Structures are given as C-alpha cells and as structure tokens.
mmCIF file of N, CA and C in Angstrom:
data_model
loop_
_atom_site.group_PDB
_atom_site.id
_atom_site.type_symbol
_atom_site.label_atom_id
_atom_site.label_comp_id
_atom_site.label_asym_id
_atom_site.label_seq_id
_atom_site.Cartn_x
_atom_site.Cartn_y
_atom_site.Cartn_z
ATOM 1 N N MET A 1 -30.876 26.781 16.247
ATOM 2 C CA MET A 1 -29.464 26.833 15.943
ATOM 3 C C MET A 1 -28.730 25.860 16.862
ATOM 4 N N THR A 2 -27.888 25.012 16.276
ATOM 5 C CA THR A 2 -27.133 24.034 17.038
ATOM 6 C C THR A 2 -25.769 24.611 17.397
ATOM 7 N N VAL A 3 -25.402 24.494 18.634
ATOM 8 C CA VAL A 3 -24.107 24.971 19.095
ATOM 9 C C VAL A 3 -23.140 23.793 19.075
ATOM 10 N N GLN A 4 -22.002 23.994 18.369
ATOM 11 C CA GLN A 4 -21.004 22.933 18.314
ATOM 12 C C GLN A 4 -20.186 22.932 19.596
ATOM 13 N N GLN A 5 -19.873 21.728 20.050
ATOM 14 C CA GLN A 5 -19.049 21.569 21.244
ATOM 15 C C GLN A 5 -17.597 21.359 20.814
ATOM 16 N N TRP A 6 -16.701 22.257 21.190
ATOM 17 C CA TRP A 6 -15.290 22.158 20.855
ATOM 18 C C TRP A 6 -14.509 21.859 22.133
ATOM 19 N N PRO A 7 -13.425 21.099 22.023
ATOM 20 C CA PRO A 7 -12.623 20.809 23.217
ATOM 21 C C PRO A 7 -12.055 22.066 23.868
ATOM 22 N N GLU A 8 -11.859 23.121 23.076
ATOM 23 C CA GLU A 8 -11.279 24.351 23.611
ATOM 24 C C GLU A 8 -12.313 25.219 24.318
ATOM 25 N N GLY A 9 -13.575 24.853 24.211
ATOM 26 C CA GLY A 9 -14.623 25.631 24.853
ATOM 27 C C GLY A 9 -15.416 26.434 23.840
ATOM 28 N N PRO A 10 -16.312 27.294 24.323
ATOM 29 C CA PRO A 10 -17.196 28.041 23.423
ATOM 30 C C PRO A 10 -16.495 29.122 22.607
ATOM 31 N N VAL A 11 -15.269 29.491 22.968
ATOM 32 C CA VAL A 11 -14.567 30.544 22.233
ATOM 33 C C VAL A 11 -13.595 29.969 21.204
ATOM 34 N N ALA A 12 -13.728 28.708 20.882
ATOM 35 C CA ALA A 12 -12.816 28.057 19.940
ATOM 36 C C ALA A 12 -13.024 28.582 18.530
ATOM 37 N N ASP A 13 -11.947 28.616 17.787
ATOM 38 C CA ASP A 13 -11.993 29.029 16.387
ATOM 39 C C ASP A 13 -12.165 27.780 15.521
ATOM 40 N N PRO A 14 -13.318 27.607 14.891
ATOM 41 C CA PRO A 14 -13.551 26.388 14.095
ATOM 42 C C PRO A 14 -12.539 26.217 12.965
ATOM 43 N N GLU A 15 -12.118 27.297 12.354
ATOM 44 C CA GLU A 15 -11.149 27.201 11.253
ATOM 45 C C GLU A 15 -9.789 26.720 11.759
ATOM 46 N N ALA A 16 -9.361 27.203 12.909
ATOM 47 C CA ALA A 16 -8.094 26.755 13.486
ATOM 48 C C ALA A 16 -8.174 25.287 13.883
ATOM 49 N N ALA A 17 -9.308 24.883 14.428
ATOM 50 C CA ALA A 17 -9.482 23.477 14.808
ATOM 51 C C ALA A 17 -9.462 22.588 13.567
ATOM 52 N N ARG A 18 -10.118 23.031 12.495
ATOM 53 C CA ARG A 18 -10.129 22.258 11.246
ATOM 54 C C ARG A 18 -8.718 22.151 10.670
ATOM 55 N N GLU A 19 -7.965 23.229 10.697
ATOM 56 C CA GLU A 19 -6.587 23.204 10.175
ATOM 57 C C GLU A 19 -5.703 22.303 11.033
ATOM 58 N N ARG A 20 -5.896 22.348 12.352
ATOM 59 C CA ARG A 20 -5.123 21.463 13.230
ATOM 60 C C ARG A 20 -5.454 19.999 12.949
ATOM 61 N N TYR A 21 -6.740 19.711 12.740
ATOM 62 C CA TYR A 21 -7.164 18.352 12.397
ATOM 63 C C TYR A 21 -6.541 17.904 11.077
ATOM 64 N N ASN A 22 -6.599 18.752 10.043
ATOM 65 C CA ASN A 22 -6.007 18.407 8.749
ATOM 66 C C ASN A 22 -4.508 18.188 8.863
ATOM 67 N N SER A 23 -3.845 19.005 9.645
ATOM 68 C CA SER A 23 -2.407 18.859 9.846
ATOM 69 C C SER A 23 -2.080 17.535 10.538
ATOM 70 N N ASP A 24 -2.859 17.195 11.553
ATOM 71 C CA ASP A 24 -2.651 15.924 12.255
ATOM 72 C C ASP A 24 -2.907 14.733 11.330
ATOM 73 N N MET A 25 -3.927 14.818 10.494
ATOM 74 C CA MET A 25 -4.223 13.736 9.555
ATOM 75 C C MET A 25 -3.100 13.570 8.532
ATOM 76 N N ARG A 26 -2.551 14.686 8.039
ATOM 77 C CA ARG A 26 -1.421 14.603 7.100
ATOM 78 C C ARG A 26 -0.223 13.932 7.754
ATOM 79 N N ALA A 27 0.071 14.286 9.003
ATOM 80 C CA ALA A 27 1.205 13.689 9.706
ATOM 81 C C ALA A 27 0.980 12.196 9.939
ATOM 82 N N THR A 28 -0.243 11.821 10.289
ATOM 83 C CA THR A 28 -0.558 10.406 10.512
ATOM 84 C C THR A 28 -0.423 9.612 9.224
ATOM 85 N N ARG A 29 -0.948 10.150 8.128
ATOM 86 C CA ARG A 29 -0.852 9.452 6.842
ATOM 87 C C ARG A 29 0.590 9.327 6.384
ATOM 88 N N LYS A 30 1.391 10.360 6.609
ATOM 89 C CA LYS A 30 2.803 10.310 6.226
ATOM 90 C C LYS A 30 3.527 9.223 7.024
ATOM 91 N N ALA A 31 3.258 9.137 8.309
ATOM 92 C CA ALA A 31 3.884 8.098 9.138
ATOM 93 C C ALA A 31 3.452 6.708 8.692
ATOM 94 N N LEU A 32 2.182 6.551 8.351
ATOM 95 C CA LEU A 32 1.690 5.260 7.877
ATOM 96 C C LEU A 32 2.341 4.874 6.555
ATOM 97 N N ARG A 33 2.494 5.836 5.650
ATOM 98 C CA ARG A 33 3.165 5.546 4.371
ATOM 99 C C ARG A 33 4.598 5.102 4.597
ATOM 100 N N GLU A 34 5.283 5.705 5.557
ATOM 101 C CA GLU A 34 6.664 5.315 5.851
ATOM 102 C C GLU A 34 6.736 3.901 6.407
ATOM 103 N N VAL A 35 5.745 3.514 7.199
ATOM 104 C CA VAL A 35 5.740 2.176 7.797
ATOM 105 C C VAL A 35 5.516 1.105 6.746
ATOM 106 N N VAL A 36 4.599 1.333 5.825
ATOM 107 C CA VAL A 36 4.248 0.297 4.857
ATOM 108 C C VAL A 36 5.001 0.428 3.536
ATOM 109 N N ARG A 37 5.966 1.295 3.465
ATOM 110 C CA ARG A 37 6.720 1.499 2.231
ATOM 111 C C ARG A 37 7.558 0.258 1.915
ATOM 112 N N ALA A 38 7.493 -0.161 0.664
ATOM 113 C CA ALA A 38 8.294 -1.295 0.194
ATOM 114 C C ALA A 38 9.286 -0.772 -0.835
ATOM 115 N N ASP A 39 10.417 -1.453 -0.953
ATOM 116 C CA ASP A 39 11.408 -1.058 -1.937
ATOM 117 C C ASP A 39 11.681 -2.220 -2.900
ATOM 118 N N LEU A 40 12.384 -1.942 -3.994
ATOM 119 C CA LEU A 40 12.603 -2.952 -5.023
ATOM 120 C C LEU A 40 13.406 -4.163 -4.542
ATOM 121 N N PRO A 41 14.477 -3.996 -3.768
ATOM 122 C CA PRO A 41 15.172 -5.201 -3.307
ATOM 123 C C PRO A 41 14.279 -6.139 -2.493
ATOM 124 N N ALA A 42 13.429 -5.582 -1.680
ATOM 125 C CA ALA A 42 12.499 -6.425 -0.910
ATOM 126 C C ALA A 42 11.511 -7.111 -1.840
ATOM 127 N N ALA A 43 11.046 -6.409 -2.869
ATOM 128 C CA ALA A 43 10.120 -7.017 -3.824
ATOM 129 C C ALA A 43 10.804 -8.126 -4.616
ATOM 130 N N HIS A 44 12.066 -7.930 -4.974
ATOM 131 C CA HIS A 44 12.812 -8.996 -5.663
ATOM 132 C C HIS A 44 12.928 -10.221 -4.762
ATOM 133 N N PHE A 45 13.182 -9.978 -3.484
ATOM 134 C CA PHE A 45 13.272 -11.074 -2.521
ATOM 135 C C PHE A 45 11.926 -11.794 -2.410
ATOM 136 N N GLY A 46 10.831 -11.038 -2.411
ATOM 137 C CA GLY A 46 9.497 -11.636 -2.374
ATOM 138 C C GLY A 46 9.225 -12.487 -3.598
ATOM 139 N N LEU A 47 9.652 -12.019 -4.773
ATOM 140 C CA LEU A 47 9.505 -12.812 -5.991
ATOM 141 C C LEU A 47 10.312 -14.100 -5.891
ATOM 142 N N GLY A 48 11.518 -13.994 -5.356
ATOM 143 C CA GLY A 48 12.343 -15.189 -5.170
ATOM 144 C C GLY A 48 11.694 -16.187 -4.225
ATOM 145 N N ILE A 49 11.094 -15.689 -3.154
ATOM 146 C CA ILE A 49 10.401 -16.583 -2.212
ATOM 147 C C ILE A 49 9.242 -17.287 -2.903
ATOM 148 N N VAL A 50 8.494 -16.562 -3.722
ATOM 149 C CA VAL A 50 7.367 -17.172 -4.430
ATOM 150 C C VAL A 50 7.855 -18.247 -5.392
ATOM 151 N N VAL A 51 8.936 -17.979 -6.116
ATOM 152 C CA VAL A 51 9.475 -18.968 -7.057
ATOM 153 C C VAL A 51 9.956 -20.208 -6.314
ATOM 154 N N VAL A 52 10.713 -20.017 -5.241
ATOM 155 C CA VAL A 52 11.215 -21.154 -4.469
ATOM 156 C C VAL A 52 10.056 -21.924 -3.847
ATOM 157 N N ALA A 53 9.083 -21.223 -3.308
ATOM 158 C CA ALA A 53 7.933 -21.891 -2.701
ATOM 159 C C ALA A 53 7.148 -22.686 -3.739
ATOM 160 N N SER A 54 6.979 -22.134 -4.921
ATOM 161 C CA SER A 54 6.234 -22.871 -5.944
ATOM 162 C C SER A 54 7.000 -24.097 -6.411
ATOM 163 N N VAL A 55 8.330 -24.026 -6.487
ATOM 164 C CA VAL A 55 9.125 -25.193 -6.861
ATOM 165 C C VAL A 55 9.050 -26.260 -5.774
ATOM 166 N N VAL A 56 9.174 -25.847 -4.523
ATOM 167 C CA VAL A 56 9.104 -26.804 -3.415
ATOM 168 C C VAL A 56 7.727 -27.455 -3.359
ATOM 169 N N VAL A 57 6.681 -26.660 -3.460
ATOM 170 C CA VAL A 57 5.327 -27.204 -3.440
ATOM 171 C C VAL A 57 5.108 -28.102 -4.651
ATOM 172 N N GLY A 58 5.642 -27.709 -5.793
ATOM 173 C CA GLY A 58 5.513 -28.526 -6.996
ATOM 174 C C GLY A 58 6.230 -29.856 -6.879
ATOM 175 N N CYS A 59 7.357 -29.872 -6.188
ATOM 176 C CA CYS A 59 8.108 -31.127 -6.015
ATOM 177 C C CYS A 59 7.443 -32.054 -4.998
ATOM 178 N N PHE A 60 6.949 -31.484 -3.904
ATOM 179 C CA PHE A 60 6.413 -32.332 -2.846
ATOM 180 C C PHE A 60 4.926 -32.656 -3.018
ATOM 181 N N ALA A 61 4.154 -31.767 -3.576
ATOM 182 C CA ALA A 61 2.723 -32.027 -3.740
ATOM 183 C C ALA A 61 2.444 -32.485 -5.163
ATOM 184 N N ALA A 62 2.418 -31.556 -6.065
ATOM 185 C CA ALA A 62 2.192 -31.857 -7.479
ATOM 186 C C ALA A 62 2.578 -30.615 -8.275
ATOM 187 N N PRO A 63 3.043 -30.805 -9.500
ATOM 188 C CA PRO A 63 3.414 -29.643 -10.316
ATOM 189 C C PRO A 63 2.251 -28.673 -10.531
ATOM 190 N N VAL A 64 1.045 -29.197 -10.553
ATOM 191 C CA VAL A 64 -0.122 -28.332 -10.746
ATOM 192 C C VAL A 64 -0.280 -27.377 -9.563
ATOM 193 N N VAL A 65 -0.019 -27.847 -8.371
ATOM 194 C CA VAL A 65 -0.146 -27.001 -7.184
ATOM 195 C C VAL A 65 0.909 -25.895 -7.215
ATOM 196 N N GLY A 66 2.117 -26.223 -7.622
ATOM 197 C CA GLY A 66 3.162 -25.211 -7.763
ATOM 198 C C GLY A 66 2.787 -24.167 -8.801
ATOM 199 N N ALA A 67 2.183 -24.618 -9.897
ATOM 200 C CA ALA A 67 1.727 -23.682 -10.924
ATOM 201 C C ALA A 67 0.595 -22.808 -10.402
ATOM 202 N N LEU A 68 -0.246 -23.343 -9.527
ATOM 203 C CA LEU A 68 -1.321 -22.547 -8.930
ATOM 204 C C LEU A 68 -0.768 -21.424 -8.056
ATOM 205 N N VAL A 69 0.306 -21.707 -7.342
ATOM 206 C CA VAL A 69 0.927 -20.669 -6.505
ATOM 207 C C VAL A 69 1.428 -19.536 -7.387
ATOM 208 N N VAL A 70 2.152 -19.881 -8.444
ATOM 209 C CA VAL A 70 2.657 -18.853 -9.357
ATOM 210 C C VAL A 70 1.496 -18.130 -10.031
ATOM 211 N N GLY A 71 0.479 -18.877 -10.428
ATOM 212 C CA GLY A 71 -0.680 -18.276 -11.080
ATOM 213 C C GLY A 71 -1.426 -17.308 -10.184
ATOM 214 N N ALA A 72 -1.521 -17.633 -8.912
ATOM 215 C CA ALA A 72 -2.203 -16.737 -7.971
ATOM 216 C C ALA A 72 -1.459 -15.407 -7.860
ATOM 217 N N PHE A 73 -0.140 -15.471 -7.770
ATOM 218 C CA PHE A 73 0.628 -14.228 -7.677
ATOM 219 C C PHE A 73 0.623 -13.472 -9.001
ATOM 220 N N ALA A 74 0.599 -14.195 -10.110
ATOM 221 C CA ALA A 74 0.499 -13.528 -11.414
ATOM 222 C C ALA A 74 -0.851 -12.822 -11.540
ATOM 223 N N ALA A 75 -1.903 -13.467 -11.078
ATOM 224 C CA ALA A 75 -3.228 -12.849 -11.114
ATOM 225 C C ALA A 75 -3.268 -11.613 -10.213
ATOM 226 N N LEU A 76 -2.664 -11.693 -9.035
ATOM 227 C CA LEU A 76 -2.604 -10.541 -8.139
ATOM 228 C C LEU A 76 -1.853 -9.396 -8.800
ATOM 229 N N PHE A 77 -0.748 -9.706 -9.484
ATOM 230 C CA PHE A 77 0.015 -8.673 -10.182
ATOM 231 C C PHE A 77 -0.828 -8.026 -11.274
ATOM 232 N N LEU A 78 -1.550 -8.831 -12.048
ATOM 233 C CA LEU A 78 -2.366 -8.280 -13.129
ATOM 234 C C LEU A 78 -3.510 -7.410 -12.600
ATOM 235 N N VAL A 79 -4.114 -7.826 -11.496
ATOM 236 C CA VAL A 79 -5.161 -7.011 -10.889
ATOM 237 C C VAL A 79 -4.576 -5.696 -10.376
ATOM 238 N N ALA A 80 -3.423 -5.761 -9.724
ATOM 239 C CA ALA A 80 -2.775 -4.538 -9.232
ATOM 240 C C ALA A 80 -2.387 -3.633 -10.399
ATOM 241 N N LEU A 81 -1.932 -4.219 -11.505
ATOM 242 C CA LEU A 81 -1.580 -3.431 -12.676
ATOM 243 C C LEU A 81 -2.815 -2.763 -13.274
ATOM 244 N N ALA A 82 -3.929 -3.475 -13.322
ATOM 245 C CA ALA A 82 -5.177 -2.889 -13.822
ATOM 246 C C ALA A 82 -5.625 -1.728 -12.929
ATOM 247 N N VAL A 83 -5.486 -1.889 -11.624
ATOM 248 C CA VAL A 83 -5.853 -0.811 -10.704
ATOM 249 C C VAL A 83 -4.950 0.400 -10.918
ATOM 250 N N MET A 84 -3.667 0.170 -11.140
ATOM 251 C CA MET A 84 -2.752 1.283 -11.397
ATOM 252 C C MET A 84 -3.137 2.020 -12.678
ATOM 253 N N PHE A 85 -3.514 1.289 -13.715
ATOM 254 C CA PHE A 85 -3.961 1.935 -14.950
ATOM 255 C C PHE A 85 -5.237 2.737 -14.716
ATOM 256 N N LEU A 86 -6.164 2.189 -13.930
ATOM 257 C CA LEU A 86 -7.402 2.908 -13.641
ATOM 258 C C LEU A 86 -7.144 4.171 -12.820
ATOM 259 N N ARG A 87 -6.116 4.127 -11.974
ATOM 260 C CA ARG A 87 -5.781 5.305 -11.155
ATOM 261 C C ARG A 87 -4.995 6.352 -11.933
ATOM 262 N N GLY A 88 -4.541 6.001 -13.160
ATOM 263 C CA GLY A 88 -3.854 6.983 -13.987
ATOM 264 C C GLY A 88 -2.368 6.760 -14.148
ATOM 265 N N SER A 89 -1.797 5.779 -13.486
ATOM 266 C CA SER A 89 -0.380 5.490 -13.669
ATOM 267 C C SER A 89 -0.203 4.764 -14.997
ATOM 268 N N ARG A 90 0.877 5.057 -15.687
ATOM 269 C CA ARG A 90 1.127 4.441 -16.979
ATOM 270 C C ARG A 90 2.574 3.972 -17.066
ATOM 271 N N GLY A 91 2.827 3.036 -17.950
ATOM 272 C CA GLY A 91 4.177 2.604 -18.293
ATOM 273 C C GLY A 91 4.917 1.936 -17.152
ATOM 274 N N LEU A 92 6.187 2.308 -17.050
ATOM 275 C CA LEU A 92 7.059 1.693 -16.045
ATOM 276 C C LEU A 92 6.608 1.987 -14.622
ATOM 277 N N ASP A 93 6.054 3.165 -14.410
ATOM 278 C CA ASP A 93 5.600 3.513 -13.060
ATOM 279 C C ASP A 93 4.476 2.583 -12.612
ATOM 280 N N ALA A 94 3.540 2.295 -13.493
ATOM 281 C CA ALA A 94 2.434 1.390 -13.153
ATOM 282 C C ALA A 94 2.955 -0.010 -12.867
ATOM 283 N N ARG A 95 3.875 -0.485 -13.695
ATOM 284 C CA ARG A 95 4.430 -1.829 -13.463
ATOM 285 C C ARG A 95 5.222 -1.899 -12.169
ATOM 286 N N ARG A 96 5.989 -0.847 -11.882
ATOM 287 C CA ARG A 96 6.783 -0.835 -10.647
ATOM 288 C C ARG A 96 5.871 -0.846 -9.420
ATOM 289 N N ARG A 97 4.816 -0.041 -9.448
ATOM 290 C CA ARG A 97 3.897 0.007 -8.309
ATOM 291 C C ARG A 97 3.160 -1.316 -8.122
ATOM 292 N N ALA A 98 2.730 -1.932 -9.226
ATOM 293 C CA ALA A 98 2.047 -3.227 -9.136
ATOM 294 C C ALA A 98 3.011 -4.294 -8.622
ATOM 295 N N TYR A 99 4.263 -4.247 -9.066
ATOM 296 C CA TYR A 99 5.281 -5.198 -8.618
ATOM 297 C C TYR A 99 5.542 -5.036 -7.119
ATOM 298 N N LEU A 100 5.663 -3.781 -6.682
ATOM 299 C CA LEU A 100 5.886 -3.528 -5.255
ATOM 300 C C LEU A 100 4.692 -3.976 -4.425
ATOM 301 N N PHE A 101 3.484 -3.781 -4.940
ATOM 302 C CA PHE A 101 2.300 -4.214 -4.206
ATOM 303 C C PHE A 101 2.257 -5.737 -4.106
ATOM 304 N N THR A 102 2.596 -6.424 -5.204
ATOM 305 C CA THR A 102 2.482 -7.878 -5.239
ATOM 306 C C THR A 102 3.567 -8.566 -4.421
ATOM 307 N N PHE A 103 4.794 -8.073 -4.488
ATOM 308 C CA PHE A 103 5.903 -8.781 -3.858
ATOM 309 C C PHE A 103 6.601 -7.995 -2.747
ATOM 310 N N GLY A 104 6.156 -6.782 -2.463
ATOM 311 C CA GLY A 104 6.812 -5.954 -1.454
ATOM 312 C C GLY A 104 6.625 -6.440 -0.031
ATOM 313 N N TRP A 105 5.762 -7.421 0.178
ATOM 314 C CA TRP A 105 5.540 -7.957 1.527
ATOM 315 C C TRP A 105 6.795 -8.582 2.114
ATOM 316 N N ALA A 106 7.753 -8.916 1.275
ATOM 317 C CA ALA A 106 8.998 -9.513 1.787
ATOM 318 C C ALA A 106 9.807 -8.528 2.619
ATOM 319 N N ASN A 107 9.424 -7.289 2.593
ATOM 320 C CA ASN A 107 10.088 -6.275 3.417
ATOM 321 C C ASN A 107 9.953 -6.569 4.906
ATOM 322 N N TRP A 108 8.927 -7.335 5.278
ATOM 323 C CA TRP A 108 8.656 -7.632 6.689
ATOM 324 C C TRP A 108 9.076 -9.034 7.091
ATOM 325 N N ILE A 109 9.833 -9.700 6.260
ATOM 326 C CA ILE A 109 10.317 -11.059 6.602
ATOM 327 C C ILE A 109 11.712 -10.956 7.173
#
C-alpha cells in the first residue's frame, strides 16, 4: 500500500485537498480568461490594421505581397471558423468568436 504525501501531513483529507485544488484551478483559469479577453472594437481595430498594412505593403513591395497578407488573415479566420464549428458553435456566435480570435490581438496594441 502506497501512502500519499500531503502538505498538511498524514491527517489530511484527500477530498478537501482535491476540492481546494479544483477551486484554485477555476480561479486561475478565470483570471487567465480575463487577461486574454478580446472585444469587438479591438477586433475591428485589428482588421483595420491588417487592411492598412496590406495596402502599404502592396504599394511599397508588390500588390501580390499585399494580397498575401490579406489572404493569410483570411485563411486564419477560416481555420478558426472551422474549429468553432467543430466545437459546436453555430451561426453568428461562431463567426464572432472566429473574428475575435483572428483580429482580437489589437487589444494589446
């Protein structure tokens, strides 16, 4: 028989320790979700940055390069949308989540 080592000592209640661990994990995940949360205005700003960047790159390098920038973000959006459909999101909710994933990074600019 293997004896588990608990920080509280040999009289620790494994169920209480497990519940405390689960509670701490829920709090950590909630804090992480708050940190990385993106909103629609930030995503709109991110889309604007991508459009402006593709126009600038298209003017200074070549139109094909500008189209590649837009195409890369369009591909990222489509992949994110496919993942949302696979996870069970449908309709406007799936599109909104994919849009926030693709362009929500502007929240940190």
